[in-house]
XYZ file of N, CA and C in Angstrom:
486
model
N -106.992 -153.277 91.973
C -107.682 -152.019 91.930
C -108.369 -151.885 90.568
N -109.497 -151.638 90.189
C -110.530 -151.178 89.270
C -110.085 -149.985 88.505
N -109.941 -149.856 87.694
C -109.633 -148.397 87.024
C -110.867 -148.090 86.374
N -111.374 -146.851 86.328
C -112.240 -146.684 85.512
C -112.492 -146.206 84.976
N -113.059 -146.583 83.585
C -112.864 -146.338 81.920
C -113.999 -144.990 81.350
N -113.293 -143.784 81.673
C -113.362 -142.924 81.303
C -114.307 -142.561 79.675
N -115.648 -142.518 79.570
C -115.462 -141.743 77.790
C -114.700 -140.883 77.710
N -114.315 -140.751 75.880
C -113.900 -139.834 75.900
C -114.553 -138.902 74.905
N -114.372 -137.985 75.001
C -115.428 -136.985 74.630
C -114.921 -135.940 74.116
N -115.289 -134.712 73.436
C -114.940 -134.100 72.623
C -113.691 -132.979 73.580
N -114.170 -132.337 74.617
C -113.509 -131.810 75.542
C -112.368 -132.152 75.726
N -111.993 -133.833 75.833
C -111.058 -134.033 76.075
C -109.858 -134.015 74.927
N -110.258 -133.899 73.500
C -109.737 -133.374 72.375
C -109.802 -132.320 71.758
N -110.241 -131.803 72.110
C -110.823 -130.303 71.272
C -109.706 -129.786 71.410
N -109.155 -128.590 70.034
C -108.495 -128.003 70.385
C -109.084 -126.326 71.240
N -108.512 -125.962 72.131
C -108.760 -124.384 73.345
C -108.412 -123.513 72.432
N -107.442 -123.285 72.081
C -106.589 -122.066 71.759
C -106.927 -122.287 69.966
N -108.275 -121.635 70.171
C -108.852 -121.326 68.875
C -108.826 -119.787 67.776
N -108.324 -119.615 66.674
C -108.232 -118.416 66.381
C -109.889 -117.994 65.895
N -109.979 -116.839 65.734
C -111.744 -116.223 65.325
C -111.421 -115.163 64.451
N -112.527 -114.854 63.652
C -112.630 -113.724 63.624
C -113.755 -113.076 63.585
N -113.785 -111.783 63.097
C -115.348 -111.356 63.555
C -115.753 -110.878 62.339
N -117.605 -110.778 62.023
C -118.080 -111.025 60.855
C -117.469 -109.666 59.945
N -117.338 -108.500 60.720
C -116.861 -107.118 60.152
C -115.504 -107.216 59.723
N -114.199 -108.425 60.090
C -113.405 -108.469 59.199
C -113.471 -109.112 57.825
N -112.133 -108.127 57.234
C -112.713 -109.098 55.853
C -112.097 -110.268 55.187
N -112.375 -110.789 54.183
C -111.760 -111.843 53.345
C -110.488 -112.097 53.349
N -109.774 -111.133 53.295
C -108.536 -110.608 53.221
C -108.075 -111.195 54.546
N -108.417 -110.459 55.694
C -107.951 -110.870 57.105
C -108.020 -111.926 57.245
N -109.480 -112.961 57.201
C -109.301 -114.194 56.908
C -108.366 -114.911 56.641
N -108.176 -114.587 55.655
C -107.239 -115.269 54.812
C -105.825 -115.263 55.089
N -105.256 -114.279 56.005
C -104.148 -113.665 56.060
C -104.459 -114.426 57.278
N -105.135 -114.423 58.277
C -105.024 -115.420 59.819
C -104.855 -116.931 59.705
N -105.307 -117.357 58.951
C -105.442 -119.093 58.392
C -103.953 -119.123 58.176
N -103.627 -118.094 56.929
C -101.945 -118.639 56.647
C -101.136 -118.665 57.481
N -101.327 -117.410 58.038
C -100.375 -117.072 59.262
C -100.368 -118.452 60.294
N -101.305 -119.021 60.503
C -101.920 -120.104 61.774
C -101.544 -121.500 60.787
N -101.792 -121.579 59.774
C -101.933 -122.773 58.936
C -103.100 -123.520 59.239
N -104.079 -123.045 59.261
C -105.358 -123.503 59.127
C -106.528 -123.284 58.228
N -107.265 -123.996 57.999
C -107.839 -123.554 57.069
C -109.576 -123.513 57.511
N -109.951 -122.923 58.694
C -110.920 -122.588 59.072
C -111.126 -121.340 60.282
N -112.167 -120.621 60.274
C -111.919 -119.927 61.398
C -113.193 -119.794 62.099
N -113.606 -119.783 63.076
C -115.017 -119.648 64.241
C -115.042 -118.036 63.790
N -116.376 -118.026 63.557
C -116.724 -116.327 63.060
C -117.746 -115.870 64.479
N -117.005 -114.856 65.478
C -117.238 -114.497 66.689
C -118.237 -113.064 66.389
N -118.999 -112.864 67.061
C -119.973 -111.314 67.158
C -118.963 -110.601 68.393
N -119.365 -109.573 68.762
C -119.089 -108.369 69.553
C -119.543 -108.794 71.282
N -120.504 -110.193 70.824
C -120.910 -110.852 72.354
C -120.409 -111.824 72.773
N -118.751 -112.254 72.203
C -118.036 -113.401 71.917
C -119.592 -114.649 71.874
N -120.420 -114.659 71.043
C -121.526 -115.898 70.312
C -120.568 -116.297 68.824
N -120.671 -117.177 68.914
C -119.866 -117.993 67.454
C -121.430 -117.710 66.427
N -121.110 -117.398 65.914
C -122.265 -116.759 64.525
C -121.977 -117.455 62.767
N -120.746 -117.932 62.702
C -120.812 -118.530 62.106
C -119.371 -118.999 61.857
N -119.026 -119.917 60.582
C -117.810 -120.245 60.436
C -117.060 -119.447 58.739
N -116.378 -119.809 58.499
C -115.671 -119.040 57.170
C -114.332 -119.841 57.160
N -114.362 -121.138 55.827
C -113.464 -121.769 55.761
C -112.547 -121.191 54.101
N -111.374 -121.965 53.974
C -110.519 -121.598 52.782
C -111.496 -121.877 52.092
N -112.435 -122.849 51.142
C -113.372 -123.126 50.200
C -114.497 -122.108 50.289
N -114.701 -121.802 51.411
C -115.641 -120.561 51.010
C -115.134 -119.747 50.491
N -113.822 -118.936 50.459
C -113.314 -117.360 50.012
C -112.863 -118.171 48.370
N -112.583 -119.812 48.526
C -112.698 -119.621 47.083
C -113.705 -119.401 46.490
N -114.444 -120.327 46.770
C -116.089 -120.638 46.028
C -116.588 -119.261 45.921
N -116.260 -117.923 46.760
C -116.669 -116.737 46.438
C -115.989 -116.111 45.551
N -114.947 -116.392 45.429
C -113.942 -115.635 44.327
C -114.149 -116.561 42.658
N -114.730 -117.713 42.939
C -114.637 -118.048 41.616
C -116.072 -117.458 40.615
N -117.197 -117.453 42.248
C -118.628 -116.970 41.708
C -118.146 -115.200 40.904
N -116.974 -114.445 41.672
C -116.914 -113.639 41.009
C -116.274 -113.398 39.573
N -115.373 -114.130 39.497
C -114.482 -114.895 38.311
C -115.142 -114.308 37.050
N -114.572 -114.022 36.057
C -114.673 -113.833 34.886
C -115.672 -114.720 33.787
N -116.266 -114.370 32.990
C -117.045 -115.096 31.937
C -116.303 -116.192 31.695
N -117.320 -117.205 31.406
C -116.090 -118.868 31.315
C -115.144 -118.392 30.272
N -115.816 -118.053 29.119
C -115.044 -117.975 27.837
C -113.318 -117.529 28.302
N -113.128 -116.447 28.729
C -112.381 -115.683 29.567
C -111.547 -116.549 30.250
N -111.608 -117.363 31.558
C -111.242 -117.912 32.217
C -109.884 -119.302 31.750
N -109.303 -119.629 32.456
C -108.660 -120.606 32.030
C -108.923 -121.815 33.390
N -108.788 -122.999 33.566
C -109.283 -123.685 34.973
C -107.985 -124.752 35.227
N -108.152 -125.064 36.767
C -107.366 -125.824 37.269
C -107.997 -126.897 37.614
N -107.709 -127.913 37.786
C -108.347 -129.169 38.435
C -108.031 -129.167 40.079
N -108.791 -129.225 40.994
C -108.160 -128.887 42.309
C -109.479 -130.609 43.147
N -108.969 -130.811 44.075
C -110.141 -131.778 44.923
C -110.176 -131.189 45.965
N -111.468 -131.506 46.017
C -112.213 -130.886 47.239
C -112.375 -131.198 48.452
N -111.750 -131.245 49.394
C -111.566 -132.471 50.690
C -113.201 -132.868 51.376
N -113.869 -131.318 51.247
C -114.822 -131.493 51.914
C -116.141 -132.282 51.228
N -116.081 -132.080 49.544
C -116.927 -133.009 49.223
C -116.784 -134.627 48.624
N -115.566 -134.371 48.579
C -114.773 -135.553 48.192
C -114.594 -135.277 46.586
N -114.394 -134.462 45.903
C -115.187 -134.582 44.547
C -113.361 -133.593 44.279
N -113.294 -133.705 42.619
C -112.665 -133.324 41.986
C -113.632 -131.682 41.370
N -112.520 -130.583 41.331
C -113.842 -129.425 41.006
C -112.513 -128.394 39.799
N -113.916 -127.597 38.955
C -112.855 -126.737 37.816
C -112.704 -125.797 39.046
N -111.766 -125.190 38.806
C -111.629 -123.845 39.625
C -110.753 -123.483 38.729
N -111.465 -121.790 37.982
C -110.583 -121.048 37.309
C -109.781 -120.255 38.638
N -108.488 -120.362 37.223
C -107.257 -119.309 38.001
C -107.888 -117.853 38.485
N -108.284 -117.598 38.126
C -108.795 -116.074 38.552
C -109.540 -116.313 39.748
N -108.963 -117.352 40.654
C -110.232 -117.443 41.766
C -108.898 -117.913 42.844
N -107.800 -117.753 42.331
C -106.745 -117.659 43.218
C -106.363 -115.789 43.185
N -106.924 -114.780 42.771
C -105.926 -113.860 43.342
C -106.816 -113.136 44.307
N -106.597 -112.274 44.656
C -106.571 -111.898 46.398
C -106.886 -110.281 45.825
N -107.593 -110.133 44.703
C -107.906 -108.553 44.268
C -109.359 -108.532 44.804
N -109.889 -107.501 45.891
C -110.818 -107.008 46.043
C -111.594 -108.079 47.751
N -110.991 -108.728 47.703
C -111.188 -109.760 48.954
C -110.738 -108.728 50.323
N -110.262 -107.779 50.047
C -109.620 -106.640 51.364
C -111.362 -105.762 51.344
N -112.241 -105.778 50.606
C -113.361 -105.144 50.531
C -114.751 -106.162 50.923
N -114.414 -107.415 51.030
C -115.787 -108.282 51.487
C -115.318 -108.220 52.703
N -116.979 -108.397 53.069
C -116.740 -109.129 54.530
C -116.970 -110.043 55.103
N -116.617 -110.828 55.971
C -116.542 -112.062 56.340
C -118.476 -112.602 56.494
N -119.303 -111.947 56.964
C -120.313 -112.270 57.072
C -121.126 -112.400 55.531
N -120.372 -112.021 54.847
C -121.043 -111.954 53.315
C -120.963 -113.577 52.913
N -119.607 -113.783 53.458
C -119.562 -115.147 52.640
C -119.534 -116.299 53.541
N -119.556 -116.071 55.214
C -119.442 -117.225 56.115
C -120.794 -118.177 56.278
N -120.425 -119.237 56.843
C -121.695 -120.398 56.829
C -122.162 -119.835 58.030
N -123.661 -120.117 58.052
C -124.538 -119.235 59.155
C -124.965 -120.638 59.759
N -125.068 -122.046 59.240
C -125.556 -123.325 59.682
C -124.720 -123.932 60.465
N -124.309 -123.791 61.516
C -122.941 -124.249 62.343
C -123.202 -125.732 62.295
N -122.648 -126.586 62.185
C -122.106 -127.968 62.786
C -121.432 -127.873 63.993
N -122.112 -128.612 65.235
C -121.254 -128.127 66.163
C -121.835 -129.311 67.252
N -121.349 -129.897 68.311
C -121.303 -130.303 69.322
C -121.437 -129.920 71.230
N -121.385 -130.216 71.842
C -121.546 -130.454 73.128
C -120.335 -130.452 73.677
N -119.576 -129.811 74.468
C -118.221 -130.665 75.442
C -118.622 -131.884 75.774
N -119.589 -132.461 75.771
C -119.785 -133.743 76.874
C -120.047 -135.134 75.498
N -120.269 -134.312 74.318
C -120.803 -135.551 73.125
C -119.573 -136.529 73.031
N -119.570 -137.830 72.963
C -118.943 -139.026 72.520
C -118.062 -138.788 71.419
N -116.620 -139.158 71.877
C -115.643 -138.496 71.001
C -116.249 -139.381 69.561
N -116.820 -140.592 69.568
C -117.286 -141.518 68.565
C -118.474 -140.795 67.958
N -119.303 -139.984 68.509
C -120.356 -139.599 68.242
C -120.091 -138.043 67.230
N -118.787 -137.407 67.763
C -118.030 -136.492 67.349
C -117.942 -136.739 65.683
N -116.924 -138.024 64.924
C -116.590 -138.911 64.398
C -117.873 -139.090 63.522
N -118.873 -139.403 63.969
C -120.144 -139.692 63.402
C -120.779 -138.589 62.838
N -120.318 -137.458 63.346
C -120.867 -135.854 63.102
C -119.778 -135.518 61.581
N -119.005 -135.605 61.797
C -118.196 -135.153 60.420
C -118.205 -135.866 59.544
N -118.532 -137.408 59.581
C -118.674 -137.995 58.588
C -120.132 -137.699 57.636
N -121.085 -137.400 58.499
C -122.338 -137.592 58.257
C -123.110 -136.065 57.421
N -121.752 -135.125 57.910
C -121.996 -133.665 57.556
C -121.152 -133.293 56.880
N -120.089 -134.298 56.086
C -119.432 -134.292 55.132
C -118.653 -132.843 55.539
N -117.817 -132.401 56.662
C -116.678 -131.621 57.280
C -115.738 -132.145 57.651
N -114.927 -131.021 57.826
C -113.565 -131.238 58.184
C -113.311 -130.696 59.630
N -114.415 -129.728 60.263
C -114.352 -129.663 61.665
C -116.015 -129.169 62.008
N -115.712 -129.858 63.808
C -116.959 -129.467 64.493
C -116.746 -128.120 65.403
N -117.325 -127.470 65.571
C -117.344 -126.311 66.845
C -117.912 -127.151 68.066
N -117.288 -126.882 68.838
C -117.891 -127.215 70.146
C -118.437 -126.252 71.353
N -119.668 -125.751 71.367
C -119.945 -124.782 71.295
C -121.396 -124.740 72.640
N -122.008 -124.067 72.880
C -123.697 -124.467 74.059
C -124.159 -123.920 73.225
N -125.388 -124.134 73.696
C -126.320 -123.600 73.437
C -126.709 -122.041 73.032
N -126.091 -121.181 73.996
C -125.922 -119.835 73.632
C -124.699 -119.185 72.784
N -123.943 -120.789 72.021
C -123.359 -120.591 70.927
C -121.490 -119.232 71.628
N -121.406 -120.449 73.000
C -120.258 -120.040 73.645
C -119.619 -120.859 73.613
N -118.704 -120.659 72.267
C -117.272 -121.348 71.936
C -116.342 -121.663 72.621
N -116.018 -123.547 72.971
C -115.559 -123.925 73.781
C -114.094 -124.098 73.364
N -114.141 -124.794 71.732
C -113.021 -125.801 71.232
C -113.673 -125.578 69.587
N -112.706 -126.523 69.414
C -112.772 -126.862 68.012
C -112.108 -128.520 67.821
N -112.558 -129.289 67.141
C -112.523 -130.542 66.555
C -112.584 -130.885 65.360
N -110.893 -130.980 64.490
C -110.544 -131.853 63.264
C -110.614 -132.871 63.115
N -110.698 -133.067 61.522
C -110.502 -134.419 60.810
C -108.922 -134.415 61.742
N -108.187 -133.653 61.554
C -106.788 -133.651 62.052
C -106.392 -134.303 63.207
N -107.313 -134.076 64.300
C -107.318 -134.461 65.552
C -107.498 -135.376 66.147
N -108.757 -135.875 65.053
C -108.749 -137.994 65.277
C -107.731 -138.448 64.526
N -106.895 -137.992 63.481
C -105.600 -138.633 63.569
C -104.524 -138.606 64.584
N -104.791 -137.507 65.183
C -104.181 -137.270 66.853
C -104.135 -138.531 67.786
N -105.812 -138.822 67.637
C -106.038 -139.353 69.117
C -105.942 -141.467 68.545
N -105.620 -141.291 66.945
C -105.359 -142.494 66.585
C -103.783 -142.695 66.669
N -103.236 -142.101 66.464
C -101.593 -142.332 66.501
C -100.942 -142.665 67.848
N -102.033 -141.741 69.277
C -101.565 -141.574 70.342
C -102.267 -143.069 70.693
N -103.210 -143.544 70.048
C -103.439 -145.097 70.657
C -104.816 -144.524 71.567
């Protein structure tokens, strides 16, 4: 008997049970859903469930450090950056959580989605994050109706499982 060899495709990895939030929550909530979830990204949903944009942990920093104190002022940490590969200063004052209950998520979320097809080549998937220097794709249509989501995490998934 013939078996036959299936692609596999993003659908068939994606994770479903995706958390969101919406652009009117704020930084704060963000931030408080990621920990809670242990993730460090979230699909930023409108009022028409349309994915509108994304809002990862490096953004609420990168916004908190733009607000950060005069260098002089500041003291810095050495932290790496997964997503650019790069080693970066990040002053301490860009870890506390004062005034982040007052932004809102659309202030600081990415409006340029990276995102995929259910039907794109889990390899082609693979080719998308490398090439767009991320850590996840949305998988999403055309009218930007959020299917899944797809990690760096997840092709270690689908490598371990063989």
């Amino acid at each position: 008997m013939k078996t036959v060899n299936k692609r596999r495709t993003a659908a068939d990895y994606m994770q479903r049970d995706v958390v969101t939030v919406s652009p009117d929550d704020t930084l704060k909530d963000a931030l408080t859903l990621m920990t809670e979830n242990h993730i460090t990204g979230l699909p930023v949903m409108d009022s028409s469930s349309r994915c509108v944009g994304l809002i990862t942990s490096n953004d609420i920093l990168n916004y908190e450090q733009d607000q950060a104190f005069e260098p002089e002022e500041r003291d810095v940490a050495e932290m790496f950056d997964p997503e650019s590969q790069q080693w970066e200063s990040v002053p301490y004052s860009a870890f506390r959580l004062e005034g982040l209950d007052e932004v809102a998520v659309s202030d600081v979320m990415a409006r340029d989605l990276v995102w995929v097809h259910r039907t794109t080549p889990l390899k082609d998937v693979a080719r998308r994050l490398i090439d767009e220097r991320v850590h996840r794709v949305l998988v999403i249509d055309e009218d930007r109706r959020l299917y899944g989501i797809l990690s760096a995490f997840d092709f270690v998934r689908v490598v371990a499982e063989g």
